[in-house]
mmCIF file of C-alpha atoms in Angstrom:
data_model
loop_
_atom_site.group_PDB
_atom_site.id
_atom_site.type_symbol
_atom_site.label_atom_id
_atom_site.label_comp_id
_atom_site.label_asym_id
_atom_site.label_seq_id
_atom_site.Cartn_x
_atom_site.Cartn_y
_atom_site.Cartn_z
ATOM 1 C CA MET A 782 -35.418 -43.625 -124.984
ATOM 2 C CA ASN A 783 -34.797 -47.104 -123.601
ATOM 3 C CA ARG A 784 -34.437 -48.971 -126.897
ATOM 4 C CA VAL A 785 -34.759 -52.711 -126.606
ATOM 5 C CA LEU A 786 -32.589 -55.102 -128.573
ATOM 6 C CA LYS A 787 -34.544 -56.886 -131.233
ATOM 7 C CA GLY A 788 -35.233 -60.469 -130.206
ATOM 8 C CA ASP A 789 -34.613 -59.877 -126.491
ATOM 9 C CA GLU A 790 -37.427 -60.103 -123.893
ATOM 10 C CA PRO A 791 -36.301 -58.213 -120.840
ATOM 11 C CA SER A 792 -38.156 -58.650 -117.568
ATOM 12 C CA PHE A 793 -39.752 -55.427 -116.292
ATOM 13 C CA GLY A 794 -40.525 -54.854 -112.654
ATOM 14 C CA PRO A 795 -43.213 -52.644 -110.915
ATOM 15 C CA PHE A 796 -43.266 -49.085 -112.166
ATOM 16 C CA VAL A 797 -40.967 -46.782 -110.151
ATOM 17 C CA THR A 798 -42.671 -43.691 -108.862
ATOM 18 C CA LEU A 799 -39.971 -42.148 -106.691
ATOM 19 C CA ALA A 800 -36.152 -42.259 -107.182
ATOM 20 C CA ALA A 801 -33.761 -40.917 -104.592
ATOM 21 C CA VAL A 802 -30.648 -39.514 -106.331
ATOM 22 C CA SER A 803 -27.375 -38.810 -104.517
ATOM 23 C CA GLY A 804 -24.963 -36.567 -106.408
ATOM 24 C CA ALA A 805 -27.975 -34.961 -108.097
ATOM 25 C CA SER A 806 -26.161 -31.675 -108.608
ATOM 26 C CA GLY A 807 -23.105 -33.344 -110.197
ATOM 27 C CA PHE A 808 -22.117 -33.894 -113.841
ATOM 28 C CA ILE A 809 -24.252 -37.073 -114.228
ATOM 29 C CA GLY A 810 -26.893 -36.164 -111.717
ATOM 30 C CA THR A 811 -27.890 -32.935 -113.467
ATOM 31 C CA ALA A 812 -28.560 -34.889 -116.627
ATOM 32 C CA LEU A 813 -30.260 -37.835 -114.928
ATOM 33 C CA THR A 814 -32.783 -35.932 -112.783
ATOM 34 C CA PRO A 815 -34.725 -34.122 -115.613
ATOM 35 C CA ALA A 816 -34.621 -37.251 -117.705
ATOM 36 C CA LEU A 817 -36.241 -39.209 -114.871
ATOM 37 C CA ALA A 818 -38.900 -36.536 -114.483
ATOM 38 C CA ALA A 819 -39.611 -36.793 -118.253
ATOM 39 C CA GLN A 820 -40.342 -40.429 -117.662
ATOM 40 C CA GLY A 821 -42.845 -39.638 -114.967
ATOM 41 C CA ILE A 822 -40.573 -40.640 -112.149
ATOM 42 C CA ALA A 823 -40.475 -38.236 -109.181
ATOM 43 C CA VAL A 824 -37.013 -37.326 -108.030
ATOM 44 C CA ARG A 825 -35.771 -36.758 -104.477
ATOM 45 C CA PRO A 826 -32.306 -35.162 -104.797
ATOM 46 C CA ASP A 827 -29.758 -35.078 -101.975
ATOM 47 C CA ALA A 828 -29.881 -31.269 -101.880
ATOM 48 C CA ARG A 829 -32.303 -28.642 -100.644
ATOM 49 C CA PRO A 830 -33.719 -26.071 -103.036
ATOM 50 C CA ASP A 831 -31.038 -23.625 -101.902
ATOM 51 C CA GLY A 832 -28.378 -26.041 -103.083
ATOM 52 C CA GLN A 833 -27.239 -27.158 -99.594
ATOM 53 C CA ARG A 834 -26.404 -30.851 -99.582
ATOM 54 C CA LEU A 835 -28.428 -33.073 -97.202
ATOM 55 C CA PRO A 836 -26.376 -35.077 -94.670
ATOM 56 C CA LEU A 837 -26.667 -38.679 -95.825
ATOM 57 C CA CYS A 838 -26.641 -40.065 -92.313
ATOM 58 C CA GLY A 839 -28.896 -40.486 -89.260
ATOM 59 C CA PRO A 840 -32.492 -39.207 -89.306
ATOM 60 C CA ALA A 841 -31.861 -37.086 -92.413
ATOM 61 C CA LEU A 842 -30.863 -40.187 -94.361
ATOM 62 C CA ALA A 843 -33.989 -42.111 -93.209
ATOM 63 C CA ASP A 844 -36.210 -39.205 -94.265
ATOM 64 C CA TRP A 845 -34.450 -38.989 -97.668
ATOM 65 C CA LEU A 846 -35.028 -42.722 -98.324
ATOM 66 C CA ARG A 847 -38.582 -42.906 -97.022
ATOM 67 C CA GLY A 848 -40.941 -44.080 -99.774
ATOM 68 C CA ALA A 849 -38.271 -44.332 -102.427
ATOM 69 C CA ASP A 850 -38.585 -47.264 -104.851
ATOM 70 C CA LEU A 851 -35.112 -46.834 -106.250
ATOM 71 C CA VAL A 852 -31.806 -45.244 -105.176
ATOM 72 C CA TYR A 853 -29.229 -43.930 -107.649
ATOM 73 C CA HIS A 854 -26.048 -43.393 -105.787
ATOM 74 C CA LEU A 855 -23.912 -41.066 -107.944
ATOM 75 C CA ALA A 856 -22.150 -39.065 -105.257
ATOM 76 C CA GLY A 857 -18.386 -39.619 -104.650
ATOM 77 C CA ILE A 858 -14.992 -38.223 -105.018
ATOM 78 C CA ALA A 859 -13.949 -38.367 -108.683
ATOM 79 C CA HIS A 860 -10.576 -39.658 -109.959
ATOM 80 C CA ASP A 861 -9.619 -36.233 -111.227
ATOM 81 C CA LYS A 862 -9.630 -35.043 -107.608
ATOM 82 C CA ALA A 863 -6.776 -37.411 -106.582
ATOM 83 C CA ALA A 864 -4.294 -34.574 -106.174
ATOM 84 C CA GLN A 865 -6.521 -32.784 -103.625
ATOM 85 C CA ALA A 866 -8.010 -35.788 -101.733
ATOM 86 C CA ARG A 867 -6.320 -38.119 -99.273
ATOM 87 C CA GLU A 868 -6.679 -41.893 -99.229
ATOM 88 C CA ALA A 869 -8.853 -41.520 -96.146
ATOM 89 C CA ASP A 870 -11.239 -39.191 -98.045
ATOM 90 C CA PHE A 871 -11.662 -41.679 -100.861
ATOM 91 C CA THR A 872 -12.357 -44.421 -98.327
ATOM 92 C CA ALA A 873 -14.855 -42.383 -96.325
ATOM 93 C CA VAL A 874 -16.911 -41.138 -99.338
ATOM 94 C CA ASN A 875 -16.529 -43.710 -102.067
ATOM 95 C CA GLN A 876 -16.407 -46.818 -99.867
ATOM 96 C CA ASP A 877 -17.981 -46.283 -96.417
ATOM 97 C CA LEU A 878 -20.663 -43.896 -97.451
ATOM 98 C CA THR A 879 -21.694 -46.282 -100.296
ATOM 99 C CA LEU A 880 -22.019 -49.233 -97.939
ATOM 100 C CA ASP A 881 -23.831 -47.216 -95.249
ATOM 101 C CA LEU A 882 -26.305 -46.052 -97.981
ATOM 102 C CA TYR A 883 -26.941 -49.556 -99.219
ATOM 103 C CA ARG A 884 -27.656 -50.857 -95.717
ATOM 104 C CA ALA A 885 -29.946 -47.872 -95.009
ATOM 105 C CA SER A 886 -31.735 -48.543 -98.329
ATOM 106 C CA ALA A 887 -32.376 -52.158 -97.307
ATOM 107 C CA ALA A 888 -33.840 -50.993 -93.986
ATOM 108 C CA ALA A 889 -36.089 -48.510 -95.772
ATOM 109 C CA GLY A 890 -37.451 -51.101 -98.176
ATOM 110 C CA VAL A 891 -35.889 -49.639 -101.306
ATOM 111 C CA ARG A 892 -36.505 -52.065 -104.208
ATOM 112 C CA THR A 893 -33.339 -51.469 -106.227
ATOM 113 C CA PHE A 894 -29.932 -49.826 -105.501
ATOM 114 C CA VAL A 895 -28.013 -48.531 -108.493
ATOM 115 C CA TRP A 896 -24.392 -47.498 -107.827
ATOM 116 C CA LEU A 897 -21.923 -45.936 -110.253
ATOM 117 C CA SER A 898 -18.624 -47.525 -109.949
ATOM 118 C CA SER A 899 -15.829 -47.407 -112.606
ATOM 119 C CA ILE A 900 -14.085 -49.594 -115.109
ATOM 120 C CA LYS A 901 -10.938 -48.469 -113.331
ATOM 121 C CA THR A 902 -11.655 -51.111 -110.640
ATOM 122 C CA LEU A 903 -10.260 -53.500 -113.203
ATOM 123 C CA GLY A 904 -7.171 -51.537 -114.029
ATOM 124 C CA ASP A 905 -5.977 -48.581 -116.089
ATOM 125 C CA THR A 906 -5.115 -50.434 -119.332
ATOM 126 C CA ALA A 907 -6.579 -53.394 -121.217
ATOM 127 C CA ALA A 908 -5.811 -54.415 -124.863
ATOM 128 C CA ALA A 909 -8.546 -57.031 -124.768
ATOM 129 C CA PRO A 910 -12.046 -55.893 -123.829
ATOM 130 C CA LEU A 911 -12.681 -56.220 -120.005
ATOM 131 C CA GLY A 912 -15.653 -58.375 -119.054
ATOM 132 C CA VAL A 913 -17.556 -58.211 -115.797
ATOM 133 C CA ASP A 914 -15.712 -61.222 -114.454
ATOM 134 C CA ALA A 915 -12.209 -59.810 -115.054
ATOM 135 C CA PRO A 916 -10.098 -59.702 -111.917
ATOM 136 C CA ARG A 917 -9.944 -56.417 -110.068
ATOM 137 C CA ALA A 918 -6.682 -54.517 -110.407
ATOM 138 C CA PRO A 919 -7.290 -51.040 -109.139
ATOM 139 C CA GLN A 920 -4.492 -48.464 -109.405
ATOM 140 C CA GLY A 921 -4.545 -45.528 -107.044
ATOM 141 C CA HIS A 922 -6.803 -44.415 -104.163
ATOM 142 C CA TYR A 923 -9.806 -43.627 -106.301
ATOM 143 C CA ALA A 924 -9.938 -47.060 -108.016
ATOM 144 C CA HIS A 925 -9.061 -48.874 -104.839
ATOM 145 C CA SER A 926 -11.922 -47.243 -102.925
ATOM 146 C CA LYS A 927 -14.328 -48.133 -105.702
ATOM 147 C CA ALA A 928 -13.149 -51.739 -105.801
ATOM 148 C CA GLN A 929 -13.441 -52.109 -102.045
ATOM 149 C CA ALA A 930 -16.959 -50.670 -102.193
ATOM 150 C CA GLU A 931 -17.909 -53.194 -104.878
ATOM 151 C CA LEU A 932 -16.689 -56.079 -102.756
ATOM 152 C CA GLY A 933 -18.575 -54.760 -99.662
ATOM 153 C CA LEU A 934 -21.805 -54.250 -101.683
ATOM 154 C CA LEU A 935 -21.587 -57.704 -103.154
ATOM 155 C CA ARG A 936 -21.201 -59.223 -99.717
ATOM 156 C CA ALA A 937 -24.156 -57.269 -98.373
ATOM 157 C CA HIS A 938 -26.281 -58.181 -101.376
ATOM 158 C CA GLN A 939 -25.444 -61.874 -101.019
ATOM 159 C CA ALA A 940 -26.416 -61.651 -97.352
ATOM 160 C CA GLY A 941 -29.940 -60.633 -98.356
ATOM 161 C CA GLY A 942 -29.735 -57.029 -99.437
ATOM 162 C CA PRO A 943 -32.062 -55.539 -102.032
ATOM 163 C CA PRO A 944 -31.441 -55.946 -105.781
ATOM 164 C CA LEU A 945 -28.119 -54.250 -106.663
ATOM 165 C CA ALA A 946 -26.875 -52.915 -109.974
ATOM 166 C CA ILE A 947 -23.186 -51.855 -110.028
ATOM 167 C CA VAL A 948 -22.490 -49.900 -113.253
ATOM 168 C CA ARG A 949 -18.903 -49.683 -114.388
ATOM 169 C CA PRO A 950 -18.554 -47.003 -117.032
ATOM 170 C CA PRO A 951 -15.339 -45.982 -118.827
ATOM 171 C CA LEU A 952 -14.636 -42.256 -119.154
ATOM 172 C CA VAL A 953 -17.921 -40.383 -119.425
ATOM 173 C CA TYR A 954 -18.102 -37.250 -121.673
ATOM 174 C CA GLY A 955 -20.811 -34.762 -122.347
ATOM 175 C CA PRO A 956 -21.854 -31.151 -121.617
ATOM 176 C CA GLY A 957 -20.331 -30.218 -118.272
ATOM 177 C CA VAL A 958 -17.463 -32.701 -118.398
ATOM 178 C CA LYS A 959 -14.386 -31.907 -116.414
ATOM 179 C CA GLY A 960 -10.968 -33.424 -115.921
ATOM 180 C CA ASN A 961 -8.946 -35.029 -118.683
ATOM 181 C CA PHE A 962 -11.631 -34.822 -121.378
ATOM 182 C CA ALA A 963 -12.183 -31.120 -120.761
ATOM 183 C CA ARG A 964 -8.396 -30.649 -121.158
ATOM 184 C CA LEU A 965 -8.484 -32.559 -124.416
ATOM 185 C CA LEU A 966 -11.266 -30.399 -125.742
ATOM 186 C CA LYS A 967 -9.137 -27.302 -125.055
ATOM 187 C CA LEU A 968 -6.130 -28.854 -126.711
ATOM 188 C CA CYS A 969 -8.192 -29.642 -129.845
ATOM 189 C CA ALA A 970 -9.556 -26.128 -129.965
ATOM 190 C CA SER A 971 -6.004 -24.754 -130.062
ATOM 191 C CA PRO A 972 -3.940 -24.282 -133.234
ATOM 192 C CA TRP A 973 -1.001 -26.181 -131.777
ATOM 193 C CA PRO A 974 0.222 -29.301 -133.544
ATOM 194 C CA LEU A 975 -0.083 -32.346 -131.312
ATOM 195 C CA PRO A 976 2.277 -35.377 -131.066
ATOM 196 C CA LEU A 977 -0.566 -37.919 -131.181
ATOM 197 C CA ALA A 978 -0.308 -39.538 -134.614
ATOM 198 C CA ASP A 979 1.037 -42.681 -132.897
ATOM 199 C CA ALA A 980 -1.737 -42.768 -130.306
ATOM 200 C CA CYS A 981 -3.411 -45.705 -131.996
ATOM 201 C CA ALA A 982 -4.531 -47.847 -129.027
ATOM 202 C CA ARG A 983 -8.300 -48.275 -128.788
ATOM 203 C CA ARG A 984 -10.224 -46.871 -125.849
ATOM 204 C CA SER A 985 -13.862 -47.269 -124.851
ATOM 205 C CA LEU A 986 -15.783 -44.089 -123.992
ATOM 206 C CA LEU A 987 -19.340 -43.384 -122.904
ATOM 207 C CA GLY A 988 -21.486 -40.460 -123.816
ATOM 208 C CA LEU A 989 -23.523 -38.870 -120.974
ATOM 209 C CA ASP A 990 -26.832 -39.318 -122.764
ATOM 210 C CA ASN A 991 -26.195 -43.044 -123.312
ATOM 211 C CA LEU A 992 -25.352 -43.503 -119.650
ATOM 212 C CA VAL A 993 -28.527 -41.625 -118.596
ATOM 213 C CA ASP A 994 -30.603 -43.825 -120.922
ATOM 214 C CA LEU A 995 -29.113 -46.929 -119.323
ATOM 215 C CA LEU A 996 -29.802 -45.673 -115.812
ATOM 216 C CA ILE A 997 -33.468 -44.983 -116.628
ATOM 217 C CA HIS A 998 -33.714 -48.417 -118.199
ATOM 218 C CA LEU A 999 -32.586 -49.857 -114.907
ATOM 219 C CA ALA A 1000 -35.565 -48.266 -113.216
ATOM 220 C CA ARG A 1001 -37.716 -50.685 -115.218
ATOM 221 C CA ALA A 1002 -35.614 -53.820 -115.010
ATOM 222 C CA ALA A 1003 -37.087 -56.445 -112.675
ATOM 223 C CA ASN A 1004 -33.818 -58.278 -112.005
ATOM 224 C CA PRO A 1005 -30.862 -56.315 -113.357
ATOM 225 C CA PRO A 1006 -27.434 -57.861 -113.488
ATOM 226 C CA THR A 1007 -25.374 -57.156 -110.423
ATOM 227 C CA LEU A 1008 -22.366 -56.042 -112.442
ATOM 228 C CA ILE A 1009 -23.026 -54.037 -115.601
ATOM 229 C CA HIS A 1010 -20.530 -52.872 -118.224
ATOM 230 C CA VAL A 1011 -21.505 -50.125 -120.588
ATOM 231 C CA ARG A 1012 -19.837 -48.074 -123.363
ATOM 232 C CA ASP A 1013 -20.672 -46.336 -126.581
ATOM 233 C CA GLU A 1014 -20.961 -48.804 -129.511
ATOM 234 C CA GLU A 1015 -17.994 -47.158 -131.177
ATOM 235 C CA GLU A 1016 -14.453 -47.264 -129.825
ATOM 236 C CA TRP A 1017 -11.842 -44.660 -130.556
ATOM 237 C CA ARG A 1018 -8.123 -44.418 -131.141
ATOM 238 C CA THR A 1019 -6.930 -41.212 -129.526
ATOM 239 C CA THR A 1020 -5.543 -40.014 -132.820
ATOM 240 C CA ASP A 1021 -8.930 -40.454 -134.501
ATOM 241 C CA LEU A 1022 -10.732 -38.842 -131.586
ATOM 242 C CA VAL A 1023 -8.501 -35.793 -131.877
ATOM 243 C CA SER A 1024 -9.161 -35.669 -135.643
ATOM 244 C CA GLU A 1025 -12.878 -35.655 -135.021
ATOM 245 C CA LEU A 1026 -12.716 -33.011 -132.289
ATOM 246 C CA ARG A 1027 -10.570 -30.754 -134.460
ATOM 247 C CA ARG A 1028 -13.033 -31.182 -137.289
ATOM 248 C CA LEU A 1029 -15.797 -30.065 -134.979
ATOM 249 C CA ALA A 1030 -13.665 -27.143 -133.910
ATOM 250 C CA GLY A 1031 -12.983 -26.157 -137.499
ATOM 251 C CA ARG A 1032 -9.267 -26.624 -136.921
ATOM 252 C CA PRO A 1033 -6.712 -28.389 -139.183
ATOM 253 C CA ASN A 1034 -5.916 -31.855 -137.879
ATOM 254 C CA ARG A 1035 -2.184 -31.024 -137.363
ATOM 255 C CA GLN A 1036 -1.009 -34.190 -135.656
ATOM 256 C CA PHE A 1037 2.579 -35.329 -136.090
ATOM 257 C CA PHE A 1038 4.306 -38.595 -135.384
ATOM 258 C CA VAL A 1039 6.440 -39.178 -132.305
ATOM 259 C CA PRO A 1040 6.854 -42.830 -131.210
ATOM 260 C CA ALA A 1041 4.631 -43.584 -128.254
ATOM 261 C CA SER A 1042 7.651 -45.038 -126.461
ATOM 262 C CA LEU A 1043 9.411 -41.688 -126.740
ATOM 263 C CA VAL A 1044 6.468 -39.667 -125.585
ATOM 264 C CA LYS A 1045 6.165 -41.921 -122.545
ATOM 265 C CA ALA A 1046 9.848 -41.659 -121.774
ATOM 266 C CA VAL A 1047 9.720 -37.878 -121.840
ATOM 267 C CA ALA A 1048 6.520 -37.749 -119.751
ATOM 268 C CA ARG A 1049 7.802 -39.982 -116.904
ATOM 269 C CA PRO A 1050 10.296 -37.606 -115.271
ATOM 270 C CA LEU A 1051 7.792 -34.731 -115.694
ATOM 271 C CA GLY A 1052 5.176 -36.571 -113.621
ATOM 272 C CA LEU A 1053 2.894 -36.968 -116.630
ATOM 273 C CA ALA A 1054 3.129 -40.713 -117.092
ATOM 274 C CA ALA A 1055 -0.507 -41.363 -116.085
ATOM 275 C CA THR A 1056 -1.828 -38.594 -118.369
ATOM 276 C CA VAL A 1057 0.124 -39.889 -121.361
ATOM 277 C CA SER A 1058 -0.942 -43.425 -120.652
ATOM 278 C CA ARG A 1059 -4.587 -42.376 -120.977
ATOM 279 C CA LEU A 1060 -3.737 -41.067 -124.438
ATOM 280 C CA PHE A 1061 -1.536 -43.880 -125.739
ATOM 281 C CA ASP A 1062 -2.520 -47.067 -123.882
ATOM 282 C CA PRO A 1063 -5.702 -49.131 -124.557
ATOM 283 C CA LEU A 1064 -8.599 -49.472 -122.201
ATOM 284 C CA ARG A 1065 -11.406 -51.521 -123.729
ATOM 285 C CA VAL A 1066 -14.712 -52.542 -122.213
ATOM 286 C CA ASP A 1067 -16.791 -55.591 -123.144
ATOM 287 C CA ALA A 1068 -20.393 -54.382 -122.683
ATOM 288 C CA ALA A 1069 -22.103 -56.912 -125.040
ATOM 289 C CA PRO A 1070 -23.215 -59.458 -122.316
ATOM 290 C CA SER A 1071 -24.607 -56.699 -120.093
ATOM 291 C CA MET A 1072 -26.519 -55.214 -123.046
ATOM 292 C CA ARG A 1073 -27.941 -58.616 -124.045
ATOM 293 C CA SER A 1074 -29.008 -59.316 -120.455
ATOM 294 C CA LEU A 1075 -30.724 -55.969 -120.088
ATOM 295 C CA GLY A 1076 -32.271 -55.928 -123.580
ATOM 296 C CA TRP A 1077 -30.732 -52.479 -124.131
ATOM 297 C CA ARG A 1078 -28.367 -50.716 -126.456
ATOM 298 C CA PRO A 1079 -26.979 -47.152 -126.578
ATOM 299 C CA PRO A 1080 -29.541 -44.994 -128.500
ATOM 300 C CA HIS A 1081 -27.020 -42.327 -129.520
ATOM 301 C CA SER A 1082 -23.909 -42.554 -131.693
ATOM 302 C CA ALA A 1083 -20.632 -41.369 -130.351
ATOM 303 C CA ARG A 1084 -20.296 -38.799 -133.148
ATOM 304 C CA GLU A 1085 -23.666 -37.332 -132.215
ATOM 305 C CA LEU A 1086 -22.691 -37.018 -128.575
ATOM 306 C CA LEU A 1087 -19.208 -35.684 -129.371
ATOM 307 C CA GLU A 1088 -20.830 -32.972 -131.468
ATOM 308 C CA LYS A 1089 -23.206 -32.096 -128.564
ATOM 309 C CA THR A 1090 -20.256 -31.935 -126.185
ATOM 310 C CA TRP A 1091 -18.310 -29.746 -128.519
ATOM 311 C CA ARG A 1092 -21.183 -27.325 -128.918
ATOM 312 C CA TRP A 1093 -21.288 -26.990 -125.115
ATOM 313 C CA ALA A 1094 -17.551 -26.537 -124.892
ATOM 314 C CA ALA A 1095 -17.571 -23.776 -127.509
ATOM 315 C CA THR A 1096 -19.757 -21.696 -125.223
ATOM 316 C CA GLN A 1097 -17.441 -21.885 -122.251
#
């Protein structure tokens, strides 16, 4: 784990002995917590042994943070819950809770605060890779709440808050994945022909194991960048991703050509414009400067992690 780029000399800080992890029972948290333990880092999750979530406010929050060197704030309302959640819910959880937790971490003497944001704060599409300095262009309540939380955290950090690492991943896939990627896995397992031969725009993705490796690397970084972009080294066109998933499923490729413009036109009145956009439109991430600054690179290939994800999906 934690490969270092040849020629880089990252600065490492004091060894982290205790990490407080919010969202420890979620998709990313359930992968991160055992990986931290394997590195000799004690984990304090935001849930009791019976699975009941701790209230991250008042005395319970102070107790949860006491003695922690590092906070990983992973808890939040995900973008695939947009249909069930109101704008006020996204604001309360993704924005207000994040800022409250950062301020409480500062008061508790936490050395570093790592927060999982999203590349969606910069928009839903990008033909050219998005760098950390790209202007924010959030679309929808989820992305807007994340963008506002970013701005609030940056203000608090500049006012003297503890070291802050805001990580902006693209779509994360791996065992346990839900939402759009889980639906794509089911489609690729089916025998149905798919109209995706013209889905040729490139999209950045991030395997769960690569994200976990980065998060653990941040536990050792003395002065991490405030804004961090990360992705797998490989990018995918949707048509190629479907080909790979169907190969893993043992299915014929069976994609046929329908112009992207026609698919989008049909999807719009059906309320599927956003779903189709995620298949046909580009969303690329420039992670190279962040990786150079951290002296880190993804240790796993996308094909390796797609195969791991498929093996999990085949058991569901």
